[in-house]
PDB file of C-alpha atoms in Angstrom:
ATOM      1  CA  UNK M 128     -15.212 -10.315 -25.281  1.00  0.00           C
ATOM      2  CA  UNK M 129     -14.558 -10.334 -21.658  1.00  0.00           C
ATOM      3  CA  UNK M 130     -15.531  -7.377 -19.254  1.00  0.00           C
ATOM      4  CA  UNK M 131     -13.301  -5.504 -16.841  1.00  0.00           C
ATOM      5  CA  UNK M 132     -14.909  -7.106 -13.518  1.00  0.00           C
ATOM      6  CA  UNK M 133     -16.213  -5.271 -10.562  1.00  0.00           C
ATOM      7  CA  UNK M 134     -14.924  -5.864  -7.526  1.00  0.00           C
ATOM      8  CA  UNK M 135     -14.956  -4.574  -3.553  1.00  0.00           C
ATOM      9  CA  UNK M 136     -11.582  -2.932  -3.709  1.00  0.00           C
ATOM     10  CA  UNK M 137      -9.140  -1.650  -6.935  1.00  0.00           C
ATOM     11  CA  UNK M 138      -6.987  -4.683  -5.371  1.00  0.00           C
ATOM     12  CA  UNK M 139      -9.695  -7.321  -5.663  1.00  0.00           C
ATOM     13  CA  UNK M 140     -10.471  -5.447  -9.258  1.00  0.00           C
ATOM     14  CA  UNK M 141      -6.585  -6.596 -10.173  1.00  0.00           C
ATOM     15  CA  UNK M 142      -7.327 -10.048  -8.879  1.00  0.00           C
ATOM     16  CA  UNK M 143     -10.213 -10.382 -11.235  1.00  0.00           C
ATOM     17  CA  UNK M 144      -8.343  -8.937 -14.207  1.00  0.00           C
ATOM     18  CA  UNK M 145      -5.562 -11.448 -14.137  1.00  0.00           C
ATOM     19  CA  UNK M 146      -7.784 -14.435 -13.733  1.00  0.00           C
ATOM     20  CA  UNK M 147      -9.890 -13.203 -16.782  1.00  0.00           C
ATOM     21  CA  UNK M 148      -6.425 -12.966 -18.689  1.00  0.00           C
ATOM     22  CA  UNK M 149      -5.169 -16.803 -17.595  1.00  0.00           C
ATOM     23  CA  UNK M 150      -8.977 -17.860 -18.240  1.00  0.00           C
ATOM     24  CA  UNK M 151      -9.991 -19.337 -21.743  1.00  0.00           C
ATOM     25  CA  UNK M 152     -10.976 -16.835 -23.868  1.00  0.00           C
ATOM     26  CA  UNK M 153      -8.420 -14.526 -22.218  1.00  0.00           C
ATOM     27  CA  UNK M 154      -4.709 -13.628 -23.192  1.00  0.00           C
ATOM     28  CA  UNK M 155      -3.007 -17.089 -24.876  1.00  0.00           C
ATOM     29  CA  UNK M 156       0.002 -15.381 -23.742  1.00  0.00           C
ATOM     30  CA  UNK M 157      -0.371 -14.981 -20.073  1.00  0.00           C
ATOM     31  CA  UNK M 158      -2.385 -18.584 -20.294  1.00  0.00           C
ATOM     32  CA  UNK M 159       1.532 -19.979 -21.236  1.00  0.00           C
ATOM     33  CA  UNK M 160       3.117 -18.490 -18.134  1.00  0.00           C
ATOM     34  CA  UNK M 161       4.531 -20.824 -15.577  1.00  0.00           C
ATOM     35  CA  UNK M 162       6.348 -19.789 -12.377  1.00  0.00           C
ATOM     36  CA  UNK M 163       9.227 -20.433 -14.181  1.00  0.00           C
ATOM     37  CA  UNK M 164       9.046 -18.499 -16.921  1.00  0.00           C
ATOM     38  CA  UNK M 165       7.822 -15.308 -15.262  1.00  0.00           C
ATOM     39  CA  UNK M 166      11.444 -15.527 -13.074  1.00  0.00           C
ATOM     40  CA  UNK M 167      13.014 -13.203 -15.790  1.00  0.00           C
ATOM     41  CA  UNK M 168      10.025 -10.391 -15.745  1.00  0.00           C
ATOM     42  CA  UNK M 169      10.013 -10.607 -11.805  1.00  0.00           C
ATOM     43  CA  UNK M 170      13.562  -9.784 -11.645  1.00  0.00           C
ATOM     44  CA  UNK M 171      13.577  -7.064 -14.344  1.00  0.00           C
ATOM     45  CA  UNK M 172      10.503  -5.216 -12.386  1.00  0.00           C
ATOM     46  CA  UNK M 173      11.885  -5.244  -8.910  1.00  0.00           C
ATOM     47  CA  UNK M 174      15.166  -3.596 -10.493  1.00  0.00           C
ATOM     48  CA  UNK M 175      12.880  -0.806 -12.169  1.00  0.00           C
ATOM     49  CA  UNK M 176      11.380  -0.431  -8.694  1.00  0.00           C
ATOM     50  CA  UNK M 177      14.381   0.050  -6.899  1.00  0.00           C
ATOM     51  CA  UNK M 178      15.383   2.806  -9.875  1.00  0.00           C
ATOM     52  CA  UNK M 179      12.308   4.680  -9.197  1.00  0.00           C
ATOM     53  CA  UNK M 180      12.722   4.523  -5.227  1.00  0.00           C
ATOM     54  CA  UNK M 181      16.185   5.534  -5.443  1.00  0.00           C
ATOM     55  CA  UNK M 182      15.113   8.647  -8.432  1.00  0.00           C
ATOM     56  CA  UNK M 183      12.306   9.683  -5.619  1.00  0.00           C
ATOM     57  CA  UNK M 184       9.921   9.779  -8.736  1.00  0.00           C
ATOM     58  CA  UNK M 185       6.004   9.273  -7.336  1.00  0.00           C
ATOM     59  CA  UNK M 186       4.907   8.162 -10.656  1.00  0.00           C
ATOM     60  CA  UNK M 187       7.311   6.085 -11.198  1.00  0.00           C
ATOM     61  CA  UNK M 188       6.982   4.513  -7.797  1.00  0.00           C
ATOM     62  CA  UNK M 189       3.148   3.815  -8.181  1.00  0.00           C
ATOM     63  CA  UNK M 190       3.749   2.126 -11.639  1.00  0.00           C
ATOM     64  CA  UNK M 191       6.694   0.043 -10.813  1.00  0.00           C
ATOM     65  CA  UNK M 192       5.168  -1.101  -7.530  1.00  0.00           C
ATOM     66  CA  UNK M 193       2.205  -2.242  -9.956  1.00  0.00           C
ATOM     67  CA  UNK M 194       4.353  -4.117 -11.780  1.00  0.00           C
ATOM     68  CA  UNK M 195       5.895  -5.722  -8.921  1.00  0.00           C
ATOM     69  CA  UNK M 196       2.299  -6.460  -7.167  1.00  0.00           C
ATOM     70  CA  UNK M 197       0.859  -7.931 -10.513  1.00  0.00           C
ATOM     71  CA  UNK M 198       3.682 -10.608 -10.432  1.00  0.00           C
ATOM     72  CA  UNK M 199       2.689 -11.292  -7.330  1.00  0.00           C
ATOM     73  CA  UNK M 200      -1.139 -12.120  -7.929  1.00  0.00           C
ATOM     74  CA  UNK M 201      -0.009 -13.524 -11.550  1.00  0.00           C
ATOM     75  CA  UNK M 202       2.222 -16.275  -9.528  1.00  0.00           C
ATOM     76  CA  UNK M 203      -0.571 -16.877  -7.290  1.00  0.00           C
ATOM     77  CA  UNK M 204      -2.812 -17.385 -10.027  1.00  0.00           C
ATOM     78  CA  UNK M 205      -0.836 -19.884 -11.944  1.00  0.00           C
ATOM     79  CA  UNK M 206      -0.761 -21.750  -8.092  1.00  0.00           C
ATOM     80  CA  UNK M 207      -4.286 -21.925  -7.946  1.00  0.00           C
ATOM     81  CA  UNK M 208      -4.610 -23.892 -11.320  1.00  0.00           C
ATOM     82  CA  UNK M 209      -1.959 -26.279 -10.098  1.00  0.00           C
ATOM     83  CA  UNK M 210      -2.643 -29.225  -8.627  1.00  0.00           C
ATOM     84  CA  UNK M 211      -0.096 -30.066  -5.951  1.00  0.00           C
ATOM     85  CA  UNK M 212       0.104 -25.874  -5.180  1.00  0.00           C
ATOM     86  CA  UNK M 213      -3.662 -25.188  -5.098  1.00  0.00           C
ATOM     87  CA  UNK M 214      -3.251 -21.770  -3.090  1.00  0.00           C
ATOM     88  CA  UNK M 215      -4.160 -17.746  -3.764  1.00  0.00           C
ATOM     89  CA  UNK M 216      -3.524 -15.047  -3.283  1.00  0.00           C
ATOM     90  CA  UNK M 217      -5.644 -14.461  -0.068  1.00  0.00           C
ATOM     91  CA  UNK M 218      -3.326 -17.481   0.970  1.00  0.00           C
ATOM     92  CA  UNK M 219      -0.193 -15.991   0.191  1.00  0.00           C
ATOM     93  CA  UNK M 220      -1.895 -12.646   1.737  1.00  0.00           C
ATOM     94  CA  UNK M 221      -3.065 -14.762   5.481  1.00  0.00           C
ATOM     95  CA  UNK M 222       0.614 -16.638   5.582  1.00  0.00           C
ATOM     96  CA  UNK M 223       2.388 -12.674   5.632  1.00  0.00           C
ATOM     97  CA  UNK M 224       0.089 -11.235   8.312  1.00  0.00           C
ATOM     98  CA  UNK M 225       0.662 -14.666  10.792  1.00  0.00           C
ATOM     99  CA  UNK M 226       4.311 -14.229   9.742  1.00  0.00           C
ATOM    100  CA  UNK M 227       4.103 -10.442  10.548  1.00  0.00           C
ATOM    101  CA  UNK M 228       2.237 -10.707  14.007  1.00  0.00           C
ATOM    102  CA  UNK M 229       4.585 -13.591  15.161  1.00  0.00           C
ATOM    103  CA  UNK M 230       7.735 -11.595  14.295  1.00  0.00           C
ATOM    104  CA  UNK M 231       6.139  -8.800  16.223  1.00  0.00           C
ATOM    105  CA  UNK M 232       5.505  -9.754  19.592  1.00  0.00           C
ATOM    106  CA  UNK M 233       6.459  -6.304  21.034  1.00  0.00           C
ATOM    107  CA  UNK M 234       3.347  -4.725  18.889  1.00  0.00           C
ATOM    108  CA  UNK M 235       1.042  -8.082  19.020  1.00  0.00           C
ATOM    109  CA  UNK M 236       1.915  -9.557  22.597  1.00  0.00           C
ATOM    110  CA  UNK M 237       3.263  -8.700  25.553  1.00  0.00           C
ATOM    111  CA  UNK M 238       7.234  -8.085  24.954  1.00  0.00           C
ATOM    112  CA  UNK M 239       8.957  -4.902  25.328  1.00  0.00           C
ATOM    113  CA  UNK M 240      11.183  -3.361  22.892  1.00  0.00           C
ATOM    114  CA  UNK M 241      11.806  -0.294  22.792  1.00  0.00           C
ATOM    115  CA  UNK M 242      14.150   1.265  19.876  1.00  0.00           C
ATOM    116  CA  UNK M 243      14.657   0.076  16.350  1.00  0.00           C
ATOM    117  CA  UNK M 244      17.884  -1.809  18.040  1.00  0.00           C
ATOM    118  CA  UNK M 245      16.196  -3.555  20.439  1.00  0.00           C
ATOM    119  CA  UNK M 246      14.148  -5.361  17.334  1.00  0.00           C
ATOM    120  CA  UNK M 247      17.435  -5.796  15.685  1.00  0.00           C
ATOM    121  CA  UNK M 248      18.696  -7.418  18.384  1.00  0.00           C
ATOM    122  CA  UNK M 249      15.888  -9.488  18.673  1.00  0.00           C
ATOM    123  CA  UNK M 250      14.586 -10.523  15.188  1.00  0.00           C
ATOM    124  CA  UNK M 251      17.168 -13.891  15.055  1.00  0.00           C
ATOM    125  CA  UNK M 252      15.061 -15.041  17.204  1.00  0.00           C
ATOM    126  CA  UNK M 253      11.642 -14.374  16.312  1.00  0.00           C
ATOM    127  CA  UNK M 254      12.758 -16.228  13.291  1.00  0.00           C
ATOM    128  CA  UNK M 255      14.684 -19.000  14.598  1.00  0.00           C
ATOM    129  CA  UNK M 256      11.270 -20.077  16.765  1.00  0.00           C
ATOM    130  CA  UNK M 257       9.037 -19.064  13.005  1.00  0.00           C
ATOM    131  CA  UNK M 258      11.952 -21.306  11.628  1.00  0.00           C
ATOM    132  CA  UNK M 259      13.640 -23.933  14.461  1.00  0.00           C
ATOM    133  CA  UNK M 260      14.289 -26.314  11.084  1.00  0.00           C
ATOM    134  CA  UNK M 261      17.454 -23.831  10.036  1.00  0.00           C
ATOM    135  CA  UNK M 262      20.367 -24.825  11.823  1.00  0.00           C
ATOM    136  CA  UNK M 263      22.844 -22.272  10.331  1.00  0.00           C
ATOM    137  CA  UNK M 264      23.092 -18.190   9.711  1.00  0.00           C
ATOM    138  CA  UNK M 265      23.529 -18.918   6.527  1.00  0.00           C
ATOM    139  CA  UNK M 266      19.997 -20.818   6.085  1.00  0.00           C
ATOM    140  CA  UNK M 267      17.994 -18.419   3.887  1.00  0.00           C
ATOM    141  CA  UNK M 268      20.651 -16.464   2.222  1.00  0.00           C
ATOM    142  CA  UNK M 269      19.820 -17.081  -1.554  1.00  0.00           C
ATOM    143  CA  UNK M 270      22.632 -17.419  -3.638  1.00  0.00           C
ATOM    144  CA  UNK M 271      21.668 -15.306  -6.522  1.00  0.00           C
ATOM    145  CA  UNK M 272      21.769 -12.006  -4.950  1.00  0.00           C
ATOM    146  CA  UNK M 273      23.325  -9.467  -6.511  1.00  0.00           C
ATOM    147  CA  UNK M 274      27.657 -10.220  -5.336  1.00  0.00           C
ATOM    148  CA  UNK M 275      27.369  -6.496  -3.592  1.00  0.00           C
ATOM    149  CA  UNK M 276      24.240  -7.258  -1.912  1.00  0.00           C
ATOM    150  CA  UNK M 277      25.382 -11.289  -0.907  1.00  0.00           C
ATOM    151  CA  UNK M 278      28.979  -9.581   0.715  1.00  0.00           C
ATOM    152  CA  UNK M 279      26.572  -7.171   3.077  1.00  0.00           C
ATOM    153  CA  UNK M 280      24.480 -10.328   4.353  1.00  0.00           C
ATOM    154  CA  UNK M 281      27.578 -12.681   4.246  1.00  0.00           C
ATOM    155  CA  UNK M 282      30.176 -10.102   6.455  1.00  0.00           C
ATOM    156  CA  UNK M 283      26.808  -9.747   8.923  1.00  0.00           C
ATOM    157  CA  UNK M 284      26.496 -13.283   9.198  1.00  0.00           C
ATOM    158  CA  UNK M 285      30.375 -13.925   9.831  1.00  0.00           C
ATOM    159  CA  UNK M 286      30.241 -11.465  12.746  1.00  0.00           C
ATOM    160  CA  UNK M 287      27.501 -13.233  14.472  1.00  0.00           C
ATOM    161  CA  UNK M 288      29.943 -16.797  14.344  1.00  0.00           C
ATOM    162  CA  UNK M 289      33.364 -14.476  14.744  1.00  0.00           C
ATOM    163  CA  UNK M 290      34.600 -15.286  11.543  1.00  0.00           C
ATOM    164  CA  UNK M 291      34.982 -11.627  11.400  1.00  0.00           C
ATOM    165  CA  UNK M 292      35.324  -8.717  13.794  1.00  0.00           C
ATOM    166  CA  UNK M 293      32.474  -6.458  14.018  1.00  0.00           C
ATOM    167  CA  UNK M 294      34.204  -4.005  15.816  1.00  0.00           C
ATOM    168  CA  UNK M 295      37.851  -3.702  13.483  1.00  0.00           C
ATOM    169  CA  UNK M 296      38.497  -0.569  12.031  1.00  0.00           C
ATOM    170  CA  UNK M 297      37.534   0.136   8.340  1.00  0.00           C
ATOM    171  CA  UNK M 298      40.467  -1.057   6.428  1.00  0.00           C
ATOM    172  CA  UNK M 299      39.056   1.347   3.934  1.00  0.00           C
ATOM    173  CA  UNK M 300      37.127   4.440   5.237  1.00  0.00           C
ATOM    174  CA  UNK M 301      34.949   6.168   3.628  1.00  0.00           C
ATOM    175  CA  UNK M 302      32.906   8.830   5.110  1.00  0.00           C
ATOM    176  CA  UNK M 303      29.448   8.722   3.128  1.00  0.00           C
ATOM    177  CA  UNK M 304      27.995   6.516  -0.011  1.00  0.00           C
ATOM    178  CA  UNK M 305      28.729   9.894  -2.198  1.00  0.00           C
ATOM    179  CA  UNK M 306      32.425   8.454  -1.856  1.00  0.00           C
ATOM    180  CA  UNK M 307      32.372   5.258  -1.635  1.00  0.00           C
ATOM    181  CA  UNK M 308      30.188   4.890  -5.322  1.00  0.00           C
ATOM    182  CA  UNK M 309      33.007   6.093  -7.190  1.00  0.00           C
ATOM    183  CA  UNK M 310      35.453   4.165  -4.965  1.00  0.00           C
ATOM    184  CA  UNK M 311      33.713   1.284  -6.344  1.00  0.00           C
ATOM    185  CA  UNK M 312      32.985   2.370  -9.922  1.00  0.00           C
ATOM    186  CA  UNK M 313      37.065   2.830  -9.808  1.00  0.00           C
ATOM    187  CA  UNK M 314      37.291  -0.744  -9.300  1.00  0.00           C
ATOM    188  CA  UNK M 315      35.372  -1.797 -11.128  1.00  0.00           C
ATOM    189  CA  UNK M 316      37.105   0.106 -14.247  1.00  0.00           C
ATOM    190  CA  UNK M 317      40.793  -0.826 -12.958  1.00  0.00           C
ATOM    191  CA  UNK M 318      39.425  -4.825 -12.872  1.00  0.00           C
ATOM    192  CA  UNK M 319      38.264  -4.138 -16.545  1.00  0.00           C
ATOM    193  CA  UNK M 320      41.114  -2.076 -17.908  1.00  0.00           C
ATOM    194  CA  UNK M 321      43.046  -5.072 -16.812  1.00  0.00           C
ATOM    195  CA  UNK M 322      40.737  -8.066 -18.369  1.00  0.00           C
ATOM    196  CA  UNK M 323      39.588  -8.952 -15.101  1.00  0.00           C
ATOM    197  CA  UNK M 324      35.968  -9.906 -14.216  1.00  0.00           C
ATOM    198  CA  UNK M 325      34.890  -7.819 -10.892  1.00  0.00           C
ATOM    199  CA  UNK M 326      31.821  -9.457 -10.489  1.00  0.00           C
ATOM    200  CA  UNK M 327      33.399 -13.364 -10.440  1.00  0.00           C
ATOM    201  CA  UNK M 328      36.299 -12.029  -8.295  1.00  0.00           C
ATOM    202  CA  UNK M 329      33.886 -11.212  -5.741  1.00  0.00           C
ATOM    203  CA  UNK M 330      31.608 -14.060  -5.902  1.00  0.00           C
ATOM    204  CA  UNK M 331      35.130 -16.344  -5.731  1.00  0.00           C
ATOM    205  CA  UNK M 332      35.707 -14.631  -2.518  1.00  0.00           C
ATOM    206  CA  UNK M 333      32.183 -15.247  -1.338  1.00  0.00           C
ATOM    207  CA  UNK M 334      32.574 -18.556  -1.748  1.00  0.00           C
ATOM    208  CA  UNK M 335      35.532 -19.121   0.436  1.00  0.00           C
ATOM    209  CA  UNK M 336      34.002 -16.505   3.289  1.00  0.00           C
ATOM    210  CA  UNK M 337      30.557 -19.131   3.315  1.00  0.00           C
ATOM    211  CA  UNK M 338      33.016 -22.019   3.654  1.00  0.00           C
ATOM    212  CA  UNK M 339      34.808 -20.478   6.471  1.00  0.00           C
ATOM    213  CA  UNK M 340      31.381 -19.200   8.030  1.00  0.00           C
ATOM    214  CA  UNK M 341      30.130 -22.954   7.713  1.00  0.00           C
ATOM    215  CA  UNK M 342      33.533 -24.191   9.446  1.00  0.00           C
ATOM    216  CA  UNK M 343      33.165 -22.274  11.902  1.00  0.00           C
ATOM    217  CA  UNK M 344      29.901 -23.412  13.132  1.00  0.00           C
ATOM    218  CA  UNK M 345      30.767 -26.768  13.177  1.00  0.00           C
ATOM    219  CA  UNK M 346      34.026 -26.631  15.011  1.00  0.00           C
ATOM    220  CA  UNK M 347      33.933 -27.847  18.569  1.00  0.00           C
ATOM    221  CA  UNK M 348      33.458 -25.000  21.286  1.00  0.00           C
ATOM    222  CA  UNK M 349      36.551 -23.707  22.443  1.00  0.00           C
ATOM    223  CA  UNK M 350      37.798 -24.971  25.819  1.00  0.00           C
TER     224      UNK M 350
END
């Protein structure tokens, strides 16, 4: 029967563990998973991790950040016993800190910035030079966001092109999110009461607002 390996660092000890699991003799189970499969579990634990942020629950935190970090060294694991992938974890680990110090110049070179805005500001293009092959603001907006989540980055990225007006009044103001939940959750109910399907609705909409964001862009420059 395998041993729980040492290691350096609790981290590295995690490493170990799920290579012992994926190894013969290990888990058949975990042995089966492909990136693929382990799509379903990924998604389930980031949504329990975003629960226990949003309850404020310590506990809670440290296990479902676990969870989260485990499918993390799991996929990398399955990539380093796959020829045509053949990377790890300290790959996937070196890639984030170059893509961290490049999209930091104001902490890791010589540019100035300031306030949280002035990054904000900024941070297009730290990525458009990290990224010069995407050609559009909507480059790198996945599609299977959550519709509530996909509006938020799709109204920001019709703002930048003018498709919408950043600065037009609220057509529906709310003051705080203690309103506007139940604003929503009313919605939501009068779409159901009425056999209508909020979630669709919205994605419909999204649709048309990336087709009008993509038109945009490629219109000729006004004269």
């Amino acid at each position: 029967m395998p041993e729980i390996p040492d290691a350096p660092t609790k981290l590295d000890q995690l490493v170990e563990v799920t290579a012992v699991l994926r190894a013969p003799g290990g888990c058949p189970w975990d042995a089966d998973q492909t990136h693929a499969s382990l799509v379903q579990y990924l998604v389930e634990e980031t949504h329990e991790l975003i629960e226990a942020i949003e309850s404020g629950d310590r506990e809670e935190m440290i296990e479902e950040l676990g969870d989260v970090l485990y499918q993390v060294i799991f996929h990398a694991d399955i990539a380093s016993h796959t020829p045509g992938e053949d990377f790890d974890i300290q790959d996937v680990a070196a890639h984030m800190t170059a893509k961290m110090v490049g999209r930091h110049p104001h902490v890791f070179g010589d540019l100035e910035l300031e306030t949280a805005d002035d990054v904000v500001a900024a941070w297009d293009g730290f990525k458009a030079a990290e990224k010069p092959s995407r050609t559009s603001v909507l480059d790198g907006i996945p599609l299977g966001m959550p519709s509530l989540a996909l509006a938020d980055k799709l109204i920001g990225r019709a703002q930048k092109v003018g498709v919408l007006d950043e600065d037009a009044p609220p057509v529906v103001p709310v003051a705080s999110e203690d309103e506007l939940g139940p604003l929503l959750l009313a919605i939501v109910a009068s779409a159901k009461s009425q056999g209508l399907d909020a979630e669709r609705a919205l994605r419909t909409t999204l649709r048309g607002l990336r087709e009008e964001i993509a038109a945009a862009e490629s219109a000729p420059p006004a004269q």
